[in-house]
Short mmCIF file of C-alpha atoms in Angstrom, two decimals:
data_model
loop_
_atom_site.label_atom_id
_atom_site.label_comp_id
_atom_site.label_asym_id
_atom_site.label_seq_id
_atom_site.Cartn_x
_atom_site.Cartn_y
_atom_site.Cartn_z
CA LEU A 1 56.94 118.18 48.22
CA HIS A 2 53.44 117.59 49.55
CA ALA A 3 50.08 119.23 48.96
CA ALA A 4 47.03 118.75 51.19
CA GLU A 5 43.77 120.67 51.41
CA GLY A 6 45.09 123.56 49.36
CA SER A 7 48.38 123.93 51.26
CA CYS A 8 51.83 122.99 49.92
CA TYR A 9 54.89 122.16 51.99
CA PHE A 10 58.30 120.53 51.82
CA THR A 11 59.78 118.03 54.23
CA MET A 12 63.53 118.08 54.75
CA GLU A 13 66.25 116.92 57.09
CA LEU A 14 66.31 118.32 60.60
CA VAL A 15 69.94 119.36 61.14
CA GLU A 16 70.83 119.36 64.82
CA GLY A 17 74.01 121.39 65.08
CA VAL A 18 75.62 124.73 65.84
CA SER A 19 76.57 127.60 63.58
CA PHE A 20 79.88 127.79 61.75
CA ILE A 21 81.34 130.29 64.25
CA ASP A 22 80.06 128.40 67.31
CA TRP A 23 81.75 125.25 65.98
CA VAL A 24 85.16 126.75 65.20
CA ARG A 25 85.20 129.07 68.24
CA PRO A 26 83.44 126.85 70.80
CA SER A 27 82.16 128.46 73.97
CA ARG A 28 81.17 127.04 77.33
CA LEU A 29 78.71 129.86 77.93
CA ALA A 30 76.28 130.12 75.03
CA VAL A 31 75.73 129.37 71.36
CA GLY A 32 73.42 130.77 68.75
CA PRO A 33 72.41 134.27 67.63
CA THR A 34 72.31 135.61 71.20
CA ARG A 35 75.97 134.78 71.84
CA PRO A 36 77.73 138.08 72.75
CA ARG A 37 80.64 139.30 70.65
CA HIS A 38 83.00 139.45 73.63
CA ASP A 39 82.47 135.72 74.18
CA ILE A 40 83.36 134.98 70.54
CA LEU A 41 86.49 137.14 70.87
CA GLY A 42 87.44 135.42 74.11
CA SER A 43 87.10 131.90 72.69
CA PRO A 44 90.19 130.80 70.73
CA VAL A 45 89.77 129.36 67.26
CA HIS A 46 89.93 125.56 67.00
CA GLU A 47 92.20 125.25 63.95
CA LEU A 48 91.57 121.57 63.20
CA ARG A 49 87.82 122.11 63.30
CA LEU A 50 88.12 125.18 61.10
CA ARG A 51 90.15 123.42 58.42
CA GLY A 52 87.80 120.44 58.41
CA VAL A 53 84.56 122.35 57.98
CA LEU A 54 86.08 124.89 55.60
CA VAL A 55 86.85 122.07 53.16
CA GLN A 56 83.26 120.82 53.48
CA LEU A 57 81.83 124.31 52.94
CA VAL A 58 83.92 124.91 49.83
CA ASP A 59 82.98 121.47 48.47
CA ALA A 60 79.27 122.20 49.03
CA LEU A 61 79.52 125.53 47.23
CA ILE A 62 81.35 123.97 44.27
CA ALA A 63 78.46 121.50 43.96
CA LEU A 64 75.93 124.34 44.16
CA HIS A 65 77.77 126.32 41.48
CA LYS A 66 77.99 123.22 39.26
CA ALA A 67 74.20 123.15 39.50
CA GLU A 68 74.37 126.72 38.11
CA LYS A 69 73.07 128.33 41.30
CA LEU A 70 74.31 131.12 43.58
CA HIS A 71 73.52 131.06 47.29
CA ARG A 72 73.71 134.85 47.85
CA ASP A 73 73.20 134.70 51.63
CA LEU A 74 76.18 132.85 53.08
CA LYS A 75 76.72 133.59 56.77
CA PRO A 76 77.58 131.55 59.89
CA SER A 77 73.95 130.94 60.88
CA ASN A 78 73.25 129.41 57.45
CA VAL A 79 76.05 126.88 57.91
CA LEU A 80 75.40 124.33 60.65
CA VAL A 81 77.81 121.69 61.93
CA THR A 82 76.62 118.57 63.74
CA GLN A 83 78.38 117.12 66.76
CA GLN A 84 79.94 114.57 64.42
CA GLY A 85 81.57 117.41 62.45
CA ARG A 86 79.33 117.14 59.37
CA LEU A 87 78.60 120.49 57.76
CA ALA A 88 75.24 121.35 56.20
CA LEU A 89 74.66 124.41 54.00
CA LEU A 90 71.18 125.84 54.67
CA ASP A 91 68.66 128.51 53.68
CA PHE A 92 68.31 128.71 49.91
CA GLY A 93 65.64 131.42 50.09
CA LEU A 94 67.74 133.85 48.05
CA VAL A 95 69.29 131.34 45.65
CA SER A 96 69.41 132.47 42.03
CA SER A 97 70.43 130.98 38.71
CA LEU A 98 73.77 131.63 37.06
CA THR A 99 72.14 131.18 33.66
CA GLU A 100 69.27 133.67 33.88
CA ASP A 101 69.23 136.13 30.99
CA THR A 102 68.15 138.94 33.31
CA PRO A 103 69.32 137.90 36.78
CA GLU A 104 67.99 139.75 39.77
CA ARG A 105 70.51 142.31 40.94
CA LEU A 106 68.87 143.46 44.14
CA ALA A 107 71.22 143.97 47.08
CA VAL A 108 69.64 141.17 49.07
CA GLY A 109 71.52 139.23 51.70
CA THR A 110 73.34 140.07 54.94
CA PRO A 111 75.49 143.23 54.53
CA VAL A 112 78.43 142.22 56.74
CA TYR A 113 78.99 139.05 54.67
CA MET A 114 77.87 140.43 51.30
CA SER A 115 80.31 140.94 48.42
CA PRO A 116 81.05 144.50 47.21
CA GLU A 117 79.36 143.84 43.87
CA GLN A 118 76.26 142.52 45.59
CA ALA A 119 76.20 145.49 47.94
CA SER A 120 76.40 147.89 44.98
CA ASP A 121 73.69 146.09 42.95
CA GLN A 122 76.07 144.76 40.26
CA PRO A 123 75.99 141.49 38.30
CA LEU A 124 76.90 138.47 40.43
CA THR A 125 79.11 135.48 39.72
CA GLU A 126 80.43 132.53 41.72
CA ALA A 127 83.04 134.92 43.14
CA SER A 128 80.28 136.68 45.09
CA ASP A 129 79.68 133.57 47.18
CA TRP A 130 83.43 133.10 47.67
CA TYR A 131 83.67 136.62 49.13
CA SER A 132 81.11 135.60 51.77
CA VAL A 133 83.22 132.53 52.58
CA GLY A 134 86.17 134.89 53.03
CA ALA A 135 84.17 137.03 55.46
CA MET A 136 83.25 133.95 57.49
CA LEU A 137 86.86 132.71 57.49
CA TYR A 138 88.06 136.16 58.59
CA GLU A 139 85.58 136.16 61.50
CA ALA A 140 86.63 132.64 62.48
CA LEU A 141 90.30 133.67 62.59
CA VAL A 142 90.06 136.97 64.50
CA GLY A 143 86.62 136.87 66.19
CA ARG A 144 85.16 139.88 64.36
CA ARG A 145 83.83 140.55 60.86
CA PRO A 146 85.98 142.31 58.21
CA PHE A 147 83.79 145.44 58.48
CA GLU A 148 81.61 146.41 61.43
CA GLY A 149 78.97 149.12 61.76
CA ASP A 150 75.47 149.78 60.48
CA SER A 151 74.39 148.29 57.16
CA GLU A 152 74.88 151.42 55.08
CA GLN A 153 78.38 152.07 56.47
CA VAL A 154 79.45 148.48 55.89
CA MET A 155 78.14 148.42 52.32
CA THR A 156 79.91 151.71 51.54
CA ARG A 157 83.25 150.71 53.08
CA LYS A 158 83.35 147.48 51.08
CA GLN A 159 83.54 149.57 47.90
CA THR A 160 86.60 151.58 48.93
CA GLU A 161 88.48 149.79 51.75
CA SER A 162 90.21 146.51 52.46
CA PRO A 163 90.14 145.10 55.99
CA PRO A 164 93.41 144.69 57.93
CA SER A 165 95.10 141.32 57.54
CA PRO A 166 94.10 138.74 60.17
CA LEU A 167 97.80 138.55 61.08
CA ALA A 168 97.72 142.24 62.03
CA VAL A 169 94.71 141.67 64.31
CA ALA A 170 95.63 138.23 65.68
CA PRO A 171 99.37 137.54 65.18
CA LYS A 172 99.03 133.81 65.99
CA THR A 173 96.72 133.26 63.02
CA PRO A 174 97.91 130.45 60.68
CA PRO A 175 99.57 132.37 57.81
CA ASP A 176 98.06 130.24 55.03
CA LEU A 177 94.50 130.79 56.31
CA ALA A 178 95.14 134.52 56.78
CA GLN A 179 96.39 134.76 53.19
CA LEU A 180 93.37 132.80 51.90
CA ALA A 181 90.95 135.07 53.76
CA MET A 182 92.47 138.19 52.20
CA GLN A 183 92.42 136.63 48.73
CA LEU A 184 88.72 135.83 49.10
CA LEU A 185 88.00 139.38 50.33
CA ALA A 186 89.58 141.00 47.26
CA PRO A 187 87.31 143.88 46.09
CA SER A 188 87.54 142.71 42.46
CA PRO A 189 85.70 139.41 41.77
CA LYS A 190 88.33 138.44 39.18
CA SER A 191 91.05 138.53 41.85
CA ARG A 192 89.38 135.93 44.10
CA PRO A 193 90.36 132.26 43.84
CA SER A 194 87.95 129.67 42.47
CA GLY A 195 86.55 126.82 44.52
CA LEU A 196 89.08 124.33 43.13
CA ASP A 197 91.92 126.78 43.86
CA ILE A 198 90.70 127.11 47.45
CA LEU A 199 90.61 123.35 47.96
CA ALA A 200 94.11 123.07 46.49
CA GLN A 201 95.40 125.66 48.97
CA LEU A 202 93.78 123.66 51.78
CA GLY A 203 95.41 120.45 50.53
CA ALA A 204 92.07 118.91 49.61
CA ALA A 205 90.09 117.84 46.55
CA PRO A 206 86.39 117.78 45.67
CA SER A 207 84.35 114.95 47.18
CA PRO A 208 83.29 112.06 44.90
CA ARG A 209 79.72 113.39 44.64
CA THR A 210 80.93 116.85 43.69
CA ARG A 211 83.34 115.39 41.13
CA ALA A 212 80.40 113.47 39.66
CA MET A 213 78.45 116.73 39.35
CA ALA A 214 81.41 118.37 37.64
CA ARG A 215 81.58 115.55 35.10
CA SER A 216 77.84 115.73 34.42
CA ALA A 217 78.12 119.47 33.86
CA VAL A 218 80.50 118.99 30.92
CA PRO A 219 78.59 119.96 27.78
CA SER A 220 78.20 117.12 25.30
CA THR A 221 76.84 116.73 21.80
CA PHE A 222 73.84 114.47 21.29
CA VAL A 223 74.94 111.50 19.19
CA GLY A 224 73.25 108.49 17.66
CA ARG A 225 69.54 107.62 17.98
CA LYS A 226 68.77 108.54 14.36
CA ARG A 227 66.16 105.78 14.09
CA GLU A 228 64.45 106.87 17.28
CA LEU A 229 64.43 110.54 16.26
CA ASP A 230 62.94 109.58 12.89
CA GLU A 231 60.17 107.64 14.64
CA LEU A 232 59.34 110.63 16.81
CA ARG A 233 59.25 112.88 13.75
CA ARG A 234 56.88 110.54 11.93
CA ALA A 235 54.57 110.29 14.92
CA GLN A 236 54.50 114.06 15.36
CA ALA A 237 53.72 114.55 11.68
CA ASP A 238 50.88 112.01 11.90
CA ALA A 239 49.52 113.86 14.96
CA ARG A 240 48.49 116.74 12.72
CA ARG A 241 45.71 114.53 11.32
CA ARG A 242 44.92 112.56 14.48
CA GLY A 243 46.48 112.83 17.92
CA GLN A 244 49.38 110.45 18.54
CA THR A 245 51.15 109.16 21.65
CA VAL A 246 54.63 107.64 21.94
CA LEU A 247 55.63 105.67 25.04
CA VAL A 248 59.44 105.88 25.27
CA LYS A 249 60.70 102.97 27.38
CA GLY A 250 64.23 102.47 28.61
CA LYS A 251 66.28 101.62 31.66
CA SER A 252 67.48 104.40 33.96
CA GLY A 253 70.34 106.34 32.33
CA MET A 254 69.57 105.05 28.83
CA GLY A 255 69.03 108.59 27.50
CA LYS A 256 65.23 108.86 27.31
CA THR A 257 65.11 112.48 28.47
CA ALA A 258 67.99 113.59 26.23
CA LEU A 259 66.37 111.93 23.21
CA VAL A 260 62.97 113.55 23.68
CA ARG A 261 64.34 116.99 24.52
CA THR A 262 66.62 116.90 21.49
CA PHE A 263 63.61 116.12 19.34
CA LEU A 264 61.45 118.82 20.94
CA ARG A 265 64.16 121.44 20.47
CA SER A 266 64.24 120.60 16.77
CA LEU A 267 60.60 121.72 16.49
CA GLY A 268 61.55 125.31 17.24
CA GLU A 269 58.71 127.77 17.79
CA SER A 270 56.29 125.93 15.54
CA VAL A 271 54.83 123.87 18.39
CA PHE A 272 53.60 124.59 21.92
CA VAL A 273 55.86 122.36 24.06
CA LEU A 274 54.40 121.52 27.48
CA GLU A 275 56.80 119.52 29.66
CA GLY A 276 56.37 117.94 33.07
CA ARG A 277 58.16 115.38 35.20
CA CYS A 278 57.18 113.01 38.02
CA PHE A 279 59.22 112.60 41.19
CA GLU A 280 59.18 109.55 43.42
CA ARG A 281 58.95 111.54 46.66
CA GLU A 282 56.48 114.16 45.49
CA GLN A 283 52.90 113.96 46.75
CA VAL A 284 50.82 116.58 44.94
CA PRO A 285 47.50 116.28 43.11
CA PHE A 286 47.83 115.30 39.43
CA LYS A 287 51.61 115.23 39.60
CA MET A 288 51.95 113.86 36.05
CA LEU A 289 50.20 116.98 34.79
CA ASP A 290 51.43 119.54 37.32
CA GLY A 291 54.41 120.77 35.25
CA VAL A 292 52.44 120.47 32.02
CA VAL A 293 49.70 122.77 33.33
CA ASP A 294 52.31 125.25 34.59
CA ARG A 295 53.80 125.42 31.09
CA LEU A 296 50.30 125.64 29.62
CA SER A 297 49.47 128.67 31.75
CA GLY A 298 52.71 130.34 30.62
CA ALA A 299 51.91 129.64 26.96
CA LEU A 300 48.41 131.08 27.31
CA VAL A 301 49.59 134.23 29.07
CA ALA A 302 51.92 134.96 26.16
CA LEU A 303 49.15 134.71 23.54
CA PRO A 304 46.98 137.62 22.35
CA ALA A 305 43.83 138.11 24.42
CA ASP A 306 41.47 137.28 21.54
CA VAL A 307 43.27 133.98 20.89
CA VAL A 308 43.08 133.00 24.57
CA ALA A 309 39.39 133.88 24.66
CA SER A 310 38.79 131.49 21.76
CA VAL A 311 40.22 128.49 23.62
CA VAL A 312 38.47 128.94 27.00
CA PRO A 313 36.34 125.82 27.65
CA ARG A 314 32.73 125.95 28.76
CA ASP A 315 33.36 124.31 32.14
CA ALA A 316 36.21 126.60 33.17
CA ALA A 317 35.15 126.58 36.84
CA ALA A 318 35.77 122.84 37.21
CA LEU A 319 39.07 123.17 35.34
CA LEU A 320 40.30 125.90 37.69
CA ARG A 321 39.28 123.92 40.73
CA LEU A 322 41.45 120.99 39.61
CA PHE A 323 44.34 123.13 38.30
CA PRO A 324 44.55 126.46 40.21
CA ALA A 325 47.72 127.48 38.31
CA LEU A 326 45.52 128.38 35.34
CA ARG A 327 43.95 131.23 37.35
CA ARG A 328 46.87 133.41 36.27
CA VAL A 329 45.29 133.42 32.77
CA ALA A 330 42.83 136.32 32.94
CA ALA A 331 40.40 134.94 30.35
CA LEU A 332 40.20 131.61 32.18
CA ALA A 333 39.73 133.30 35.54
CA ASP A 334 36.91 135.41 34.07
CA GLY A 335 35.39 132.36 32.39
CA GLY A 336 35.48 130.46 35.66
CA ALA A 337 33.75 133.29 37.50
CA GLN A 338 30.95 133.41 34.92
CA ALA A 339 30.50 129.63 34.60
CA ALA A 340 28.29 127.48 36.78
CA PRO A 341 29.87 126.55 40.13
CA PRO A 342 31.91 123.33 40.04
CA PRO A 343 30.18 120.21 41.37
CA ALA A 344 30.73 119.17 44.95
CA ASP A 345 31.04 115.47 44.12
CA PRO A 346 34.78 114.70 43.63
CA ALA A 347 34.19 112.14 40.88
CA GLU A 348 31.96 114.48 38.90
CA LEU A 349 34.43 117.34 39.47
CA ARG A 350 37.26 115.25 38.00
CA ARG A 351 35.14 114.15 35.05
CA ARG A 352 34.14 117.69 34.13
CA GLY A 353 37.58 119.12 34.87
CA PHE A 354 39.30 116.53 32.68
CA ALA A 355 36.83 117.20 29.87
CA ALA A 356 37.50 120.94 30.14
CA LEU A 357 41.27 120.39 30.00
CA ARG A 358 40.88 118.20 26.93
CA ALA A 359 38.70 120.85 25.26
CA LEU A 360 41.24 123.57 26.07
CA LEU A 361 44.15 121.57 24.63
CA ALA A 362 42.18 120.57 21.54
CA ARG A 363 41.27 124.21 20.81
CA LEU A 364 44.86 125.33 21.46
CA ALA A 365 46.10 122.65 19.02
CA ARG A 366 43.99 124.29 16.30
CA VAL A 367 45.93 127.52 16.87
CA GLN A 368 49.29 125.70 16.82
CA PRO A 369 50.27 122.04 17.30
CA VAL A 370 50.81 120.99 20.93
CA ALA A 371 53.49 118.56 22.18
CA ILE A 372 53.17 117.22 25.74
CA PHE A 373 56.19 115.50 27.29
CA ILE A 374 55.90 113.71 30.64
CA ASP A 375 59.17 112.36 32.01
CA ASP A 376 59.60 109.58 34.61
CA ALA A 377 55.93 108.66 34.26
CA HIS A 378 56.51 105.43 36.20
CA TRP A 379 56.31 107.62 39.35
CA GLY A 380 52.92 109.01 38.28
CA ASP A 381 49.55 108.84 40.04
CA ALA A 382 46.19 107.25 39.26
CA ASP A 383 44.22 110.49 38.82
CA SER A 384 46.73 111.91 36.34
CA ALA A 385 46.83 108.61 34.50
CA ALA A 386 43.04 108.66 34.12
CA CYS A 387 43.10 112.19 32.70
CA LEU A 388 46.01 111.42 30.39
CA ALA A 389 44.33 108.21 29.20
CA GLU A 390 41.31 110.27 28.15
CA LEU A 391 43.54 112.65 26.18
CA ILE A 392 45.28 109.72 24.50
CA ALA A 393 42.03 107.93 23.64
CA ALA A 394 40.40 111.10 22.26
CA GLY A 395 43.17 111.54 19.67
CA ASP A 396 42.44 115.20 19.03
CA ALA A 397 44.22 116.46 15.91
CA GLY A 398 47.35 118.46 16.56
CA LEU A 399 48.01 116.90 19.97
CA PHE A 400 51.26 114.89 20.31
CA ILE A 401 52.01 113.18 23.64
CA VAL A 402 55.36 111.64 24.62
CA VAL A 403 55.63 109.64 27.85
CA ALA A 404 59.09 108.49 29.03
CA HIS A 405 59.25 105.67 31.55
CA ARG A 406 61.31 102.79 32.87
CA PRO A 407 60.38 99.16 32.08
CA GLU A 408 59.26 98.74 35.69
CA ASP A 409 55.66 99.98 35.96
CA TYR A 410 55.78 100.23 39.76
CA LEU A 411 52.29 101.68 40.22
CA GLY A 412 50.56 100.38 37.11
CA VAL A 413 50.45 103.88 35.65
CA ILE A 414 51.76 103.03 32.18
CA ALA A 415 49.28 100.17 31.82
CA LYS A 416 46.43 102.66 32.33
CA LEU A 417 47.67 104.80 29.44
CA ARG A 418 47.31 102.09 26.82
CA PRO A 419 43.84 102.30 25.22
CA PRO A 420 41.75 99.19 24.39
CA ALA A 421 42.91 97.08 21.47
CA PRO A 422 40.87 98.74 18.65
CA ARG A 423 42.51 102.09 19.37
CA ARG A 424 46.13 101.01 19.89
CA GLY A 425 47.20 102.29 16.51
CA ASP A 426 47.34 105.79 18.04
CA VAL A 427 49.83 104.69 20.73
CA ARG A 428 53.33 103.71 19.65
CA GLU A 429 56.09 102.18 21.76
CA LEU A 430 59.70 103.22 21.35
CA VAL A 431 62.17 101.03 23.24
CA LEU A 432 65.67 102.44 23.80
CA ALA A 433 68.46 99.90 23.51
CA PRO A 434 72.10 100.66 24.45
CA LEU A 435 73.99 102.94 22.06
CA SER A 436 76.07 101.44 19.30
CA GLU A 437 79.81 101.22 19.94
CA THR A 438 80.42 104.04 17.43
CA ALA A 439 77.97 106.39 19.19
CA ALA A 440 79.33 105.43 22.62
CA ARG A 441 82.85 106.24 21.46
CA GLU A 442 81.68 109.66 20.23
CA ILE A 443 80.49 110.41 23.76
CA VAL A 444 83.35 108.94 25.77
CA ALA A 445 86.34 110.13 23.74
CA PRO A 446 85.77 113.92 24.17
CA LEU A 447 85.16 113.45 27.90
CA ALA A 448 88.34 111.43 28.25
CA GLU A 449 90.27 114.16 26.46
CA ARG A 450 88.69 116.82 28.71
CA PHE A 451 89.75 114.97 31.87
CA GLY A 452 93.17 113.93 30.59
CA ARG A 453 92.42 110.23 30.17
CA ASP A 454 94.35 108.13 27.66
CA ALA A 455 93.03 105.89 24.88
CA GLU A 456 93.40 102.78 27.03
CA ARG A 457 91.03 104.26 29.59
CA VAL A 458 88.49 104.99 26.84
CA GLU A 459 88.54 101.34 25.77
CA ALA A 460 88.10 100.23 29.39
CA VAL A 461 85.04 102.47 29.79
CA LEU A 462 83.50 101.17 26.56
CA ARG A 463 84.02 97.56 27.65
CA ALA A 464 82.48 98.25 31.06
CA GLY A 465 79.49 100.13 29.55
#
């Protein structure tokens, strides 16, 4: 993610390949969206290619679903295959979360590949994506889609009809693939096989990376770290009299994020929690504060108008210039319009904008205590560090800041956050050591039971840890 001169953009891999159908039904004439249907019908299916990329597609979707996302627009043009036979799943413009309380139910997508429940604006599950895989497999086997016609006809027929078996259309179709296609095209989502069932039918298993995602998705109970949680509680209690900061240091994978989030969840609704995270390959202004300000804008929008009006800083124009996300807060937008124009000098703009952010947070902390959590701060930036250092040094009552980082201060960001010696009493360091053997066993044993591992394997994992 990059931001430059007010514009934001992503960089990503350029995939040089052909669509799913062009790969499994190769043509000497043409490829791409302009390829005529009669050419697809006249090009026999390459069974080995089809089996190979079908396994890759199913594996990719399992990984996506383990990340609790639905694709919602699976079709041949969104699945490219390189000349080396590597499949890439593309176009996540319609992706949605499986965990949303009120998921979007709009009939968005491509009708000929869309599941019946998606076409009829019903709740979606993983089975909706598997239906689209079935439609692509059906087209690969016989050269045409399960239902043809205009969008309205196709969406209506999906509700009441089943397509003919691929064996009835193309008798030389491999029977196991024909059966799989019909299973995936079942009108009822509950009747469709899961991703793991599909791989089993294809004689395959999830890739190592997908298996790793499946293991990480297993819910676990937070264990141990009582001392560390107690230290965070004491620091947060002290922050009510004078602002406090805790620098949580630990190696990668030591559990810094889990510790802090467990603590923050224990605060309930009694504290405004503003969380952000730094990414190594992200290049945006004030990236240590980007997520924090997004959460801040959401918190302000939810407050009564009179309360928001009471926290608007005097120099709102400079604040909005540095952090445009706050423009969604009507009182801030109005305050910025009425305030003096922001200075043209970048250094003066930052100084006044930082001061305005500090004033806003200090006033908000008088309404309700504020907890700021910045994760992976070792990937932070100098401008954010300067702003955060000012917040830390000011020590405004009610403001509690937690910064999680690795021991390696690659960019010197953490060093900038430590105030001069006379003020260091407001900054505490919390170093995470490895878990005790008892706590480690509490984590490993349930996972071993879940995955059918024996006690000997548990001991081996503990020794290796």
